[in-house]
mmCIF file of C-alpha atoms in Angstrom:
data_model
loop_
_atom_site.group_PDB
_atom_site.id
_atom_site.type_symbol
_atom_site.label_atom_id
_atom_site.label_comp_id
_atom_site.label_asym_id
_atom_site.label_seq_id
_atom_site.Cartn_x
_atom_site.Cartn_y
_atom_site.Cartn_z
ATOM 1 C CA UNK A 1 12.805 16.896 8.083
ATOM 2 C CA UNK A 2 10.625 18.685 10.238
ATOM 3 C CA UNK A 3 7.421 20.254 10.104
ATOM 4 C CA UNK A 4 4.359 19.545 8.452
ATOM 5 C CA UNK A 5 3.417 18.294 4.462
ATOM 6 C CA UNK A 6 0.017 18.024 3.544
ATOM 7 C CA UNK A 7 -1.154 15.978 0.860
ATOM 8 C CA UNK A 8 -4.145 16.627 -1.316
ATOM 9 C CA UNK A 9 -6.111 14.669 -4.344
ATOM 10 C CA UNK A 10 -8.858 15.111 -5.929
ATOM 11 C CA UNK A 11 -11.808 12.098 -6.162
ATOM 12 C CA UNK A 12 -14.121 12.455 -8.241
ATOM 13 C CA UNK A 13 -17.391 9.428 -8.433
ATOM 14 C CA UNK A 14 -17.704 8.954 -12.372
ATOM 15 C CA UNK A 15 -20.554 5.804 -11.909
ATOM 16 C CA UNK A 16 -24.037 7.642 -12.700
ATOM 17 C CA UNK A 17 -25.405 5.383 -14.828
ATOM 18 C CA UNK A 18 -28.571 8.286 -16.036
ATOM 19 C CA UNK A 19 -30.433 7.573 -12.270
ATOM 20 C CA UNK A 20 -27.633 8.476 -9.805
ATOM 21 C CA UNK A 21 -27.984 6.637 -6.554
ATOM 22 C CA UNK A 22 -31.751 5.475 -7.336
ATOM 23 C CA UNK A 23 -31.054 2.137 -6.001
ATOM 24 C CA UNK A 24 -28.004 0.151 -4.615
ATOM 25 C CA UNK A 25 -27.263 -1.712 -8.140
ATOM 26 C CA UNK A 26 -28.101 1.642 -10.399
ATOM 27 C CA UNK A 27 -24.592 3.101 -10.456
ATOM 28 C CA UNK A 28 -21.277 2.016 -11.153
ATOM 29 C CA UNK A 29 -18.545 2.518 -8.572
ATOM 30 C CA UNK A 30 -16.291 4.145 -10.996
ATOM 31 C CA UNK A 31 -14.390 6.697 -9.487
ATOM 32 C CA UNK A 32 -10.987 9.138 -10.910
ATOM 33 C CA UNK A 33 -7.675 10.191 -8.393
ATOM 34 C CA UNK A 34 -6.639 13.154 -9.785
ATOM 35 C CA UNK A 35 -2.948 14.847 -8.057
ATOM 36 C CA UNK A 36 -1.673 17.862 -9.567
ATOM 37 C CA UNK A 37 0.836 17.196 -12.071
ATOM 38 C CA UNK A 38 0.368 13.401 -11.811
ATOM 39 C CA UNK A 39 -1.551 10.971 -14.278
ATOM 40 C CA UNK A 40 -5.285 10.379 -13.653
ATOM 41 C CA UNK A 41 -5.785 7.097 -11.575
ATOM 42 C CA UNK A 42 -8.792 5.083 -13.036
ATOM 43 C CA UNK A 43 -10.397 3.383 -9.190
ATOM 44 C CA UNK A 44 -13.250 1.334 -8.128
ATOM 45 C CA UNK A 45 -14.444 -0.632 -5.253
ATOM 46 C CA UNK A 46 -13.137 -4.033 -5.138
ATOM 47 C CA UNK A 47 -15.244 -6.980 -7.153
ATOM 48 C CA UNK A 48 -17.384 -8.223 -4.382
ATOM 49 C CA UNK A 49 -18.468 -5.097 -3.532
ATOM 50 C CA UNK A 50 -20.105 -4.670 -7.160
ATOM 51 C CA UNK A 51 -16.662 -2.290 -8.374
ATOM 52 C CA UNK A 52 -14.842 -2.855 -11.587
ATOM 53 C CA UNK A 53 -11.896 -5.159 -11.087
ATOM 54 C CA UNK A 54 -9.570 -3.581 -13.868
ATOM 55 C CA UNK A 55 -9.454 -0.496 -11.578
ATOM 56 C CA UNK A 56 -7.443 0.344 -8.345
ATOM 57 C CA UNK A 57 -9.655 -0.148 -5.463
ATOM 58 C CA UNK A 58 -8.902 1.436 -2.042
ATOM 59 C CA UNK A 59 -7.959 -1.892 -0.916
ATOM 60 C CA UNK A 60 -5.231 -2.180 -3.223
ATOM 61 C CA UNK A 61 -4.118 1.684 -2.592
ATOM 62 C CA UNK A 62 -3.012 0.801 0.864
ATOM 63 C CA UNK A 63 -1.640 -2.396 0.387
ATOM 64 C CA UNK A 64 0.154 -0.403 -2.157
ATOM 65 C CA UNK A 65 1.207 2.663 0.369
ATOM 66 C CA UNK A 66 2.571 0.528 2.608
ATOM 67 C CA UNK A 67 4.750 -1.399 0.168
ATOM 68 C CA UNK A 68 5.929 1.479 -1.330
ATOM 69 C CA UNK A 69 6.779 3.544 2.031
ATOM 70 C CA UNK A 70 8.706 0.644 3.459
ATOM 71 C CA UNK A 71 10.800 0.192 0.093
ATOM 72 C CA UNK A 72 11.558 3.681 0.688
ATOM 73 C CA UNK A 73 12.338 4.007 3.884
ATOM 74 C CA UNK A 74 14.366 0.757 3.405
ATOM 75 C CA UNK A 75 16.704 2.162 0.514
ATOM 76 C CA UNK A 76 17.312 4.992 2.703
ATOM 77 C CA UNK A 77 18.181 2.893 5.986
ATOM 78 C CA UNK A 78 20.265 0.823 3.501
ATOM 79 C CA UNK A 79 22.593 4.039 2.303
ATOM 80 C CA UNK A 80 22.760 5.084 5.976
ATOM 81 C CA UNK A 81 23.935 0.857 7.036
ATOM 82 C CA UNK A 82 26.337 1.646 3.575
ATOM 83 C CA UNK A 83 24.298 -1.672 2.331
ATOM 84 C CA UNK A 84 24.238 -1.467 -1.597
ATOM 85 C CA UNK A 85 20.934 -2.885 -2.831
ATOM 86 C CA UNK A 86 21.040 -3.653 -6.474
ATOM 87 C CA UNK A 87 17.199 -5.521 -6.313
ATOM 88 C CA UNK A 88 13.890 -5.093 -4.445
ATOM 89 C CA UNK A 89 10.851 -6.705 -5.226
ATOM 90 C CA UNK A 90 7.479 -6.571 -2.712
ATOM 91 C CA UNK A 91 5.104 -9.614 -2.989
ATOM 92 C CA UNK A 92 2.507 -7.441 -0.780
ATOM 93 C CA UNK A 93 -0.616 -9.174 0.727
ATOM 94 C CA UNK A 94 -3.737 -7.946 3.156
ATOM 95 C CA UNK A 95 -6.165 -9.667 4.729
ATOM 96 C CA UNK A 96 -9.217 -7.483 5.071
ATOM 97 C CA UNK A 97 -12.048 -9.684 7.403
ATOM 98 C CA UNK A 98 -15.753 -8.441 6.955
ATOM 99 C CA UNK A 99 -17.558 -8.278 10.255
ATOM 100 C CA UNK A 100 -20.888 -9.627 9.101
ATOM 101 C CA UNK A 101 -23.148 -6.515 9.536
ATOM 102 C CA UNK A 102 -21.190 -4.417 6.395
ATOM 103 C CA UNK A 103 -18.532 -3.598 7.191
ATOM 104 C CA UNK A 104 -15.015 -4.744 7.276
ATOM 105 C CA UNK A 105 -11.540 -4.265 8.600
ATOM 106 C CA UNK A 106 -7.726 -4.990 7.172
ATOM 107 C CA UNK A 107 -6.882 -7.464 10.092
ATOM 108 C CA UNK A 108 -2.839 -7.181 8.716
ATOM 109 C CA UNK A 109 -0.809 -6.597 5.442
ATOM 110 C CA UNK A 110 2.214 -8.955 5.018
ATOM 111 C CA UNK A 111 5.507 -7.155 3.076
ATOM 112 C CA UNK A 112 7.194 -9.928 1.501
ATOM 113 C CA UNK A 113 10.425 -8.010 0.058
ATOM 114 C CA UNK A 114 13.147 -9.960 -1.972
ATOM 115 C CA UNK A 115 16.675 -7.822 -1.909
ATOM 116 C CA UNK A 116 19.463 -8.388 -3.556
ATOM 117 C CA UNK A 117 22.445 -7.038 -2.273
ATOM 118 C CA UNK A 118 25.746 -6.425 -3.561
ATOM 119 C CA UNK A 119 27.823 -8.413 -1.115
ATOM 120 C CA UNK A 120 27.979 -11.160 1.292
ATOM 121 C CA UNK A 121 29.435 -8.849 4.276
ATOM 122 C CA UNK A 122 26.106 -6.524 3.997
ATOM 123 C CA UNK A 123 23.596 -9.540 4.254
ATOM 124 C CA UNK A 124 23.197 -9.030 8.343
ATOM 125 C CA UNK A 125 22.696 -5.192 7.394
ATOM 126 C CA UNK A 126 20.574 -5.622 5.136
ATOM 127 C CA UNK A 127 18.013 -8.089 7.138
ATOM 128 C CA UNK A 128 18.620 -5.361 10.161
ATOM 129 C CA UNK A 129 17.323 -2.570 7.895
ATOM 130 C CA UNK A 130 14.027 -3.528 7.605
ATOM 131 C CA UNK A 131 13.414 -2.963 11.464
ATOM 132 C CA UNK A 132 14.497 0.688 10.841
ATOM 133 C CA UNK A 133 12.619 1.003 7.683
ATOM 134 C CA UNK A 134 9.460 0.105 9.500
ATOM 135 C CA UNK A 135 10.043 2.187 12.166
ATOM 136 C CA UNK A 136 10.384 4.832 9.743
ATOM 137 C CA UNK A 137 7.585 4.315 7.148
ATOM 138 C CA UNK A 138 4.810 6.733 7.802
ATOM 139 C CA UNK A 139 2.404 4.679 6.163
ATOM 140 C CA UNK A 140 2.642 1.837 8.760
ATOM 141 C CA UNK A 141 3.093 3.987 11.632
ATOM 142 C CA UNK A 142 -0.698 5.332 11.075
ATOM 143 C CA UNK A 143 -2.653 2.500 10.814
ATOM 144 C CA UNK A 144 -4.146 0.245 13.530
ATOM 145 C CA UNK A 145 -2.980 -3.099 12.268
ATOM 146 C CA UNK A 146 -0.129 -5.455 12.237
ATOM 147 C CA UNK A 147 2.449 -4.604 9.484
ATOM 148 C CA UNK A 148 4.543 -8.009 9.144
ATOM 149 C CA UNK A 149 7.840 -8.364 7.261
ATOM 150 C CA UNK A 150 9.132 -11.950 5.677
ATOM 151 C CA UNK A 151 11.939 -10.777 3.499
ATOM 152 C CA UNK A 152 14.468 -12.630 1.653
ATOM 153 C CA UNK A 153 18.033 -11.451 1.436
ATOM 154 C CA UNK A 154 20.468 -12.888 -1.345
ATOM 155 C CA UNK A 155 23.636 -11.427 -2.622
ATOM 156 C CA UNK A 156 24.180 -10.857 -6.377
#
């Protein structure tokens, strides 16, 4: 795979209340992900930063991304070990630190994957794999904080 693949979405701010921006607590934070050809994503800012907590907040998107993009790249470094994975499941968790003076920072995100495997023999291959799936997962290789993996490995 070589070259380059852009990626493109559509945001659109759905939160004026009647007043726009008029004043910090005058408009909701409601805002729609649109990709062509995919369902509408309903978003927000998180709670505490006065966003609607039923909604995906950008928070959760990349916590999300880089789950996802290391469950990927670890099926595919699987096939390549010849590990059969019959299970995955991602307990993913970030710790985003505010700095005080408004802003804030994800200081980490923790994957927490629990495979299941298909046999004994590819238990050693299948811990190994998520080394390569890390170094593969575009996701993690972009941003500037510690992407930590605690998985779990049981045959079934």
């Amino acid at each position: 795979m070589h070259g380059e693949h852009r990626y493109a979405l559509t945001a659109t701010w759905t939160g004026n209340l009647g007043t726009g921006t008029s004043g910090y607590r005058d408009y909701s934070r409601d805002v729609t992900l649109e990709v062509s050809g995919k369902p509408a994503l309903l978003a927000s800012s998180d709670k505490p930063f006065r966003g609607d907590p039923e909604r995906w907040n950008p928070e959760d998107l990349l916590v999300a991304a880089l789950s996802e993009c290391h469950l990927l790249s670890y099926l595919h470094a699987c096939v390549q070990a010849g590990v059969v994975v019959t299970s995955y499941t991602d307990e993913a968790t970030g710790l985003l630190r505010e700095d005080g003076k408004g802003s804030a920072q994800f200081e980490e995100v923790v994957l927490h994957p629990r495979v299941t495997v298909a046999d004994a023999s590819m238990v050693e291959a299948a811990e190994a794999a998520h080394k390569t799936a890390h170094d593969w997962c575009f996701i993690a290789r972009s941003v500037n904080f510690p992407v930590l993996h605690e998985p779990t490995v049981t045959v079934g």
